[in-house]
PDB file of C-alpha atoms in Angstrom:
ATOM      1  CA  UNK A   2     133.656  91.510  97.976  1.00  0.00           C
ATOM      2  CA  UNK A   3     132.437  90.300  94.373  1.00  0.00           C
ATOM      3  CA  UNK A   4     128.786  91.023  93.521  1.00  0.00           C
ATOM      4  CA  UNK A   5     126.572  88.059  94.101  1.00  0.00           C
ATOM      5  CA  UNK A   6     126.641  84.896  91.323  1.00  0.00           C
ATOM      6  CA  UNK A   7     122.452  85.645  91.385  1.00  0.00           C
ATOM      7  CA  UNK A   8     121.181  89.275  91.835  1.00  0.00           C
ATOM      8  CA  UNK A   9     117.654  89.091  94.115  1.00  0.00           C
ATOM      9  CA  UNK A  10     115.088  88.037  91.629  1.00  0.00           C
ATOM     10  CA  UNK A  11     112.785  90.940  92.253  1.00  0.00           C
ATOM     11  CA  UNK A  12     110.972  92.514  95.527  1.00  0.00           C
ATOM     12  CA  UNK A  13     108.959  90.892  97.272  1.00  0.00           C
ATOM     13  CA  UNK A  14     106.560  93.161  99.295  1.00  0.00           C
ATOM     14  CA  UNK A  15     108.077  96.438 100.528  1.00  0.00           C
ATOM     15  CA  UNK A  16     105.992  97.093 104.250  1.00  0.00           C
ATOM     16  CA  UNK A  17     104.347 100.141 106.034  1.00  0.00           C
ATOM     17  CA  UNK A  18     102.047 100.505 108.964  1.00  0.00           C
ATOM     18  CA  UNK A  19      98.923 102.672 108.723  1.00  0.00           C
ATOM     19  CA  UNK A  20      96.522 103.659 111.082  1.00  0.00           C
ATOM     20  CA  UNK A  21      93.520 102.714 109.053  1.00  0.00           C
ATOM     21  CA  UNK A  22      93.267  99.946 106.284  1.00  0.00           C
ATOM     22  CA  UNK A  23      90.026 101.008 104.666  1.00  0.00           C
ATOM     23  CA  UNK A  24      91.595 104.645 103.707  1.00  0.00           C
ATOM     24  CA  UNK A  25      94.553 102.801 102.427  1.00  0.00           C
ATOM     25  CA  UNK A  26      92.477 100.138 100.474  1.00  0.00           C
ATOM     26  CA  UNK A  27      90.778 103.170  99.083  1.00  0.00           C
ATOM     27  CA  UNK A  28      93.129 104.875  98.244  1.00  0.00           C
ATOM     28  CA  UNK A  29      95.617 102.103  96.955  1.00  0.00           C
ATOM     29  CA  UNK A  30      92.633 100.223  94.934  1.00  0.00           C
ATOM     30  CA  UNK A  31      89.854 102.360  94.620  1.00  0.00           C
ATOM     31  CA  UNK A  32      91.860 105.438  93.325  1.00  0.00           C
ATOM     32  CA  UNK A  33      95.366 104.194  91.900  1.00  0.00           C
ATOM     33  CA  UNK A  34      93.792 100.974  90.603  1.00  0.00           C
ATOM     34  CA  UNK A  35      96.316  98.216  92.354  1.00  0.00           C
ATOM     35  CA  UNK A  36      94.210  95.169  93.466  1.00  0.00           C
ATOM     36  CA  UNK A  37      94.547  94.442  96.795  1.00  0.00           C
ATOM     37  CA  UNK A  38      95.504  90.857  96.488  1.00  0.00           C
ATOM     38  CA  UNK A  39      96.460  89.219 100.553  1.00  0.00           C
ATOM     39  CA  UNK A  40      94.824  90.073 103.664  1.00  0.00           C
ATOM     40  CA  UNK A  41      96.740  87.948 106.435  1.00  0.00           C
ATOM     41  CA  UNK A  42      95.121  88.026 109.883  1.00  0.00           C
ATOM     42  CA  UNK A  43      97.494  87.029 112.708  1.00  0.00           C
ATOM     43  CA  UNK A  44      98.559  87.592 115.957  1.00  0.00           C
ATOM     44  CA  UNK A  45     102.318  87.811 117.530  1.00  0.00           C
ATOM     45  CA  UNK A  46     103.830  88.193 120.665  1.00  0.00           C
ATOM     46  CA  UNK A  47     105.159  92.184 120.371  1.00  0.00           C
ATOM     47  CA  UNK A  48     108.360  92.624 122.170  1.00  0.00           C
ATOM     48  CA  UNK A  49     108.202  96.461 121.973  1.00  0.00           C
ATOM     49  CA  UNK A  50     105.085  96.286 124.414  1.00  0.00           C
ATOM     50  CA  UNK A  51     105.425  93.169 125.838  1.00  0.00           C
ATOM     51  CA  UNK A  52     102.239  91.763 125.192  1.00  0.00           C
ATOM     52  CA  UNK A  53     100.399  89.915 122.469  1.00  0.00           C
ATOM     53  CA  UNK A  54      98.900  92.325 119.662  1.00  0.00           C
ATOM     54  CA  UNK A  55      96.940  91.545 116.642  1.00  0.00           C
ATOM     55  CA  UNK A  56      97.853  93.070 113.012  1.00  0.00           C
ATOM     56  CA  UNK A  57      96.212  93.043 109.790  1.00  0.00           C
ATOM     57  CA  UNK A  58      98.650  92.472 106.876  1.00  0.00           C
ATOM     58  CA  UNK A  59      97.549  93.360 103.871  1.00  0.00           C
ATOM     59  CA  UNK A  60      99.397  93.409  99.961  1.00  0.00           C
ATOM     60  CA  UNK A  61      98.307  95.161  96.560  1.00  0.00           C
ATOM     61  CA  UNK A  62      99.901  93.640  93.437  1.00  0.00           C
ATOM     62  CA  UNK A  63     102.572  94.958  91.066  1.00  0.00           C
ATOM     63  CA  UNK A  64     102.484  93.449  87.907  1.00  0.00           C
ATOM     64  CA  UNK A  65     105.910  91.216  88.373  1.00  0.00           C
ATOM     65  CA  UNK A  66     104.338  89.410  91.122  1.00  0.00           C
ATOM     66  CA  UNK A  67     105.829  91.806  93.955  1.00  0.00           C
ATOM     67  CA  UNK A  68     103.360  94.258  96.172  1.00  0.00           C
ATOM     68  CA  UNK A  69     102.796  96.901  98.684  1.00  0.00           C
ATOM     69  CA  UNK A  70     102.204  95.611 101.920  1.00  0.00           C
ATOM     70  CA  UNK A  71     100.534  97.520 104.767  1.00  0.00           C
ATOM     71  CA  UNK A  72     100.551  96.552 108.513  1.00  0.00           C
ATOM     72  CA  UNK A  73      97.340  97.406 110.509  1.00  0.00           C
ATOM     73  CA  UNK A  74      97.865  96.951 114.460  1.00  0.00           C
ATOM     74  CA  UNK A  75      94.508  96.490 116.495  1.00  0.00           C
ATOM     75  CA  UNK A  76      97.206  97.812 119.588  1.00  0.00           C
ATOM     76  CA  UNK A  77      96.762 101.659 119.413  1.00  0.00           C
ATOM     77  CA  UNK A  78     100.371 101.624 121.614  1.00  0.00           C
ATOM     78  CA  UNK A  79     102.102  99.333 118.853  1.00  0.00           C
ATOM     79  CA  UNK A  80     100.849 101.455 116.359  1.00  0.00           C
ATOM     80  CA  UNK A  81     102.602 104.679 117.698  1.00  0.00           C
ATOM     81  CA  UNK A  82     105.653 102.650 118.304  1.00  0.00           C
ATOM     82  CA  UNK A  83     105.358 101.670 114.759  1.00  0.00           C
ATOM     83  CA  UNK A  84     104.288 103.921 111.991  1.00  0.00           C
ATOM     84  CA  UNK A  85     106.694 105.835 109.856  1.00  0.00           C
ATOM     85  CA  UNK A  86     108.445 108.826 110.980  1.00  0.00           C
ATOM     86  CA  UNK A  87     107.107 111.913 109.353  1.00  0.00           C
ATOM     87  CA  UNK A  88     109.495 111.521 106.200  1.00  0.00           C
ATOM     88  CA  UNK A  89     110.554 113.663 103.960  1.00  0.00           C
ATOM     89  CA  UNK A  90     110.276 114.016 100.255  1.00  0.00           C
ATOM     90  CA  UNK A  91     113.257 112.032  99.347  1.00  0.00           C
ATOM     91  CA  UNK A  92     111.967 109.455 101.466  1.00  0.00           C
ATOM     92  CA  UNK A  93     109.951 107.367  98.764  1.00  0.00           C
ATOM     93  CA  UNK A  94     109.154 104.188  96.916  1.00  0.00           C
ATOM     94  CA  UNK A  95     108.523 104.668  93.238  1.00  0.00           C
ATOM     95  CA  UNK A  96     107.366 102.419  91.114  1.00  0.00           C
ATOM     96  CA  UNK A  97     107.867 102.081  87.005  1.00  0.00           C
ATOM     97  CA  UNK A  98     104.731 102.153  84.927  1.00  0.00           C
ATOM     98  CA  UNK A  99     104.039 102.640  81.141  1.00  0.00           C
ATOM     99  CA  UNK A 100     103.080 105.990  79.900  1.00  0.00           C
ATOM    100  CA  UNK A 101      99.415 104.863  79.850  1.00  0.00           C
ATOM    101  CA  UNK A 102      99.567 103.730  83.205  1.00  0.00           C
ATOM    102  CA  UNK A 103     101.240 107.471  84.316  1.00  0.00           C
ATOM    103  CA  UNK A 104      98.203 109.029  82.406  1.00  0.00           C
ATOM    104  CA  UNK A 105      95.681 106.883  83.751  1.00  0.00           C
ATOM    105  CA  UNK A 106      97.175 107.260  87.713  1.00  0.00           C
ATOM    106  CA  UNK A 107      97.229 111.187  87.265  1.00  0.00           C
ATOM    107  CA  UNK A 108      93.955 110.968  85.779  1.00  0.00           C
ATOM    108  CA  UNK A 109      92.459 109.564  88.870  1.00  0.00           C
ATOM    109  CA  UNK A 110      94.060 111.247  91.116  1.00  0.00           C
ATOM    110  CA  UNK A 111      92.756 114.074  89.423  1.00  0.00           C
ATOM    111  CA  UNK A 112      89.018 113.157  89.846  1.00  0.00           C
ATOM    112  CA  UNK A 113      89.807 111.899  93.531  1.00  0.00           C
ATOM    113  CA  UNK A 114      91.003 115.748  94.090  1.00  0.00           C
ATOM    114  CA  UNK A 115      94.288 114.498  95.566  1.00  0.00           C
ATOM    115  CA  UNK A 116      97.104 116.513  95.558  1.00  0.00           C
ATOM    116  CA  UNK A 117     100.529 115.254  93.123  1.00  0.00           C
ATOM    117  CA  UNK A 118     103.279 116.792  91.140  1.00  0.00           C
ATOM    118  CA  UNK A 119     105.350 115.870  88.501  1.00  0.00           C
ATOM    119  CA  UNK A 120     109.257 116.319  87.604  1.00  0.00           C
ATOM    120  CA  UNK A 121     111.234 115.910  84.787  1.00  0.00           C
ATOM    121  CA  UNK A 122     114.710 114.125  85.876  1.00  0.00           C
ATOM    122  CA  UNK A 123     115.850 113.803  82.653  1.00  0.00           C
ATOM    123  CA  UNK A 124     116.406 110.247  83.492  1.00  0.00           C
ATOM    124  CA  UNK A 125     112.633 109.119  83.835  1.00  0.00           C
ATOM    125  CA  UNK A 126     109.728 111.820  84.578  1.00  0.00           C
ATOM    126  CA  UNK A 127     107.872 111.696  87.213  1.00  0.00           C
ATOM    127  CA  UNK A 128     104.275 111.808  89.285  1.00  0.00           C
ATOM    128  CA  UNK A 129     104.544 112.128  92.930  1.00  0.00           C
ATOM    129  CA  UNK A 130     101.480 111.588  95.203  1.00  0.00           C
ATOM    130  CA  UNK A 131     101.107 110.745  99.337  1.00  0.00           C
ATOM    131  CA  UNK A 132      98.886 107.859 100.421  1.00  0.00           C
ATOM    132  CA  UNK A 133      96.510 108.308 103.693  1.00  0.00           C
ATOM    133  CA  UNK A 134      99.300 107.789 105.968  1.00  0.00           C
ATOM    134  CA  UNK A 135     101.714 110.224 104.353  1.00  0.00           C
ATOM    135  CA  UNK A 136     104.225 107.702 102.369  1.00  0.00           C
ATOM    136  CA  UNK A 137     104.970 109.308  99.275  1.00  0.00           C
ATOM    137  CA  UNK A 138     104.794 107.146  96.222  1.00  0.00           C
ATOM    138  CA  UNK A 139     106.322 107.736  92.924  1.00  0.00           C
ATOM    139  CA  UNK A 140     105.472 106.547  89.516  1.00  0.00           C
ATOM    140  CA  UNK A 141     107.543 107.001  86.742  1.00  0.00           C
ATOM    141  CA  UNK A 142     108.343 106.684  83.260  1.00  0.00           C
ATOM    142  CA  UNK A 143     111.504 106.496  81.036  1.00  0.00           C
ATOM    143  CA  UNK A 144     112.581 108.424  78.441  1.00  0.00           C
ATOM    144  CA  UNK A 145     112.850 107.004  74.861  1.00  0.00           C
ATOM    145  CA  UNK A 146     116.571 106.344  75.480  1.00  0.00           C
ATOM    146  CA  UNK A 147     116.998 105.467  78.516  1.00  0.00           C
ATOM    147  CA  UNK A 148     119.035 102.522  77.906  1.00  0.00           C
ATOM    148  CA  UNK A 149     121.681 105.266  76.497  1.00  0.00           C
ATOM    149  CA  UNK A 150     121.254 106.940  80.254  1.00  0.00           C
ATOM    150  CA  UNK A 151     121.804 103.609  81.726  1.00  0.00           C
ATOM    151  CA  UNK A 152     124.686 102.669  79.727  1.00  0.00           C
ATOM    152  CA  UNK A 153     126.545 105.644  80.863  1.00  0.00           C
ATOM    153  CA  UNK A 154     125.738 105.818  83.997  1.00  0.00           C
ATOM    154  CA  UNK A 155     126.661 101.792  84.424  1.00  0.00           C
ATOM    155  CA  UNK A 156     129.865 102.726  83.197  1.00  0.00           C
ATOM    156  CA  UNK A 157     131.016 105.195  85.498  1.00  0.00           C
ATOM    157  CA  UNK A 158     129.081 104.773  88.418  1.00  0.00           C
ATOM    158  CA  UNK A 159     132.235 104.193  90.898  1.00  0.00           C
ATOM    159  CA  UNK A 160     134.165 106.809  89.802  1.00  0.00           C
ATOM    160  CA  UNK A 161     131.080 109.648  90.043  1.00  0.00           C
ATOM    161  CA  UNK A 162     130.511 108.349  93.672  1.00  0.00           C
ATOM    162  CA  UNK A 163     134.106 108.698  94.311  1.00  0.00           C
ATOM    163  CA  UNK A 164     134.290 111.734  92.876  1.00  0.00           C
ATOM    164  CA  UNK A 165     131.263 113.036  94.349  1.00  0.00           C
ATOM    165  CA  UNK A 166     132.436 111.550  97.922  1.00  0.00           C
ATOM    166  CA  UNK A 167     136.293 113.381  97.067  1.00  0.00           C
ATOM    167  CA  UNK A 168     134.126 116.913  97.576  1.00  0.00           C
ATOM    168  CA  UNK A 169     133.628 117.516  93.914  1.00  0.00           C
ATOM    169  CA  UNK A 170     129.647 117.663  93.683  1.00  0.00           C
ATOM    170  CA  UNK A 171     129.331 119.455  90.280  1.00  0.00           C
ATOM    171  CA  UNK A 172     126.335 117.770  88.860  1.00  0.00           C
ATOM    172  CA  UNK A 173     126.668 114.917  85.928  1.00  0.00           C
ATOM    173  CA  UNK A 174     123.086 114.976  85.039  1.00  0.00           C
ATOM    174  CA  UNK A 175     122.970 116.954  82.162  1.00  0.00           C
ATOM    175  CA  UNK A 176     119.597 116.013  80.614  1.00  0.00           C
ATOM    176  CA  UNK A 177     117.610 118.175  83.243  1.00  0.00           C
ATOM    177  CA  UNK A 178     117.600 121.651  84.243  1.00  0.00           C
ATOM    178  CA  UNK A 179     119.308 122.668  87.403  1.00  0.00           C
ATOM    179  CA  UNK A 180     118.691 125.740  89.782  1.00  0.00           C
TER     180      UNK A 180
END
């Protein structure tokens, strides 16, 4: 198949559930800064517990217009049967920022005493923090030429996955260190 004539625009809202909205709003506005900017109210008929539950939908902005959204169910049942499994750290959403945006994030997270760590990928750098609920965001920041990095990894990004899917898993990212 041939790539689509129009690549999606941009995201829209990328969704979670959490158990409690205030320590998200907190966390999400309060100590990272993003505005919480929708808070739908509704009500739908649940199919997983075959009954009608309520939810709380809420969204914190990205600058391109896209957000975070975060379900709250008033159904303690549909709220086991649908929060996150305990992921793992490669389980993720990370989101670009400017340098003084990375400064400014670690910066609060450092007076909020909240636990993060950074990495160096070589292709961007990177902060690494959980919310309330446990989903791990990242925020990150290119290097100074990292449209070099993208150029070349554009160009042969078939024939590294083949490669890599042939058994040959040697690693192409030279620009960080490796154990």
């Amino acid at each position: 198949m041939s790539p689509l004539p129009e690549l999606p625009l941009r995201l829209h809202h990328n969704a979670f559930v959490v158990r409690d909205h205030e320590a998200n709003r907190k966390f999400f506005e309060d100590v990272l800064g993003m505005p919480l900017v929708a808070t739908w109210c509704e009500r739908l008929f649940a199919k997983e517990v075959q009954r009608e539950v309520s939810y709380c939908h809420t969204f914190f902005g990205l600058a391109d217009g896209s957000a975070l959204a975060f379900f709250q169910f008033a159904d303690a049942e549909m709220y086991e049967r649908s929060k996150a499994a305990q992921a793992s750290r490669f389980q993720h959403i990370a989101l670009k920022v400017s340098q003084r945006t990375f400064d400014e994030i670690d910066r609060r997270l450092d007076v909020a005493k909240i636990a993060r760590s950074q990495t160096d990928h070589g292709y961007c750098h990177s902060l690494y923090v959980n919310s309330p609920d446990g989903l791990r965001v990242e925020f990150t920041v290119d290097p100074a030429d990292v449209e070099r990095i993208n150029a070349l990894r554009r160009a042969d990004a078939h024939a590294e996955l083949k490669r890599w899917l042939g058994g040959d898993h040697a690693v192409n990212n030279l620009d960080r260190a490796h154990a």
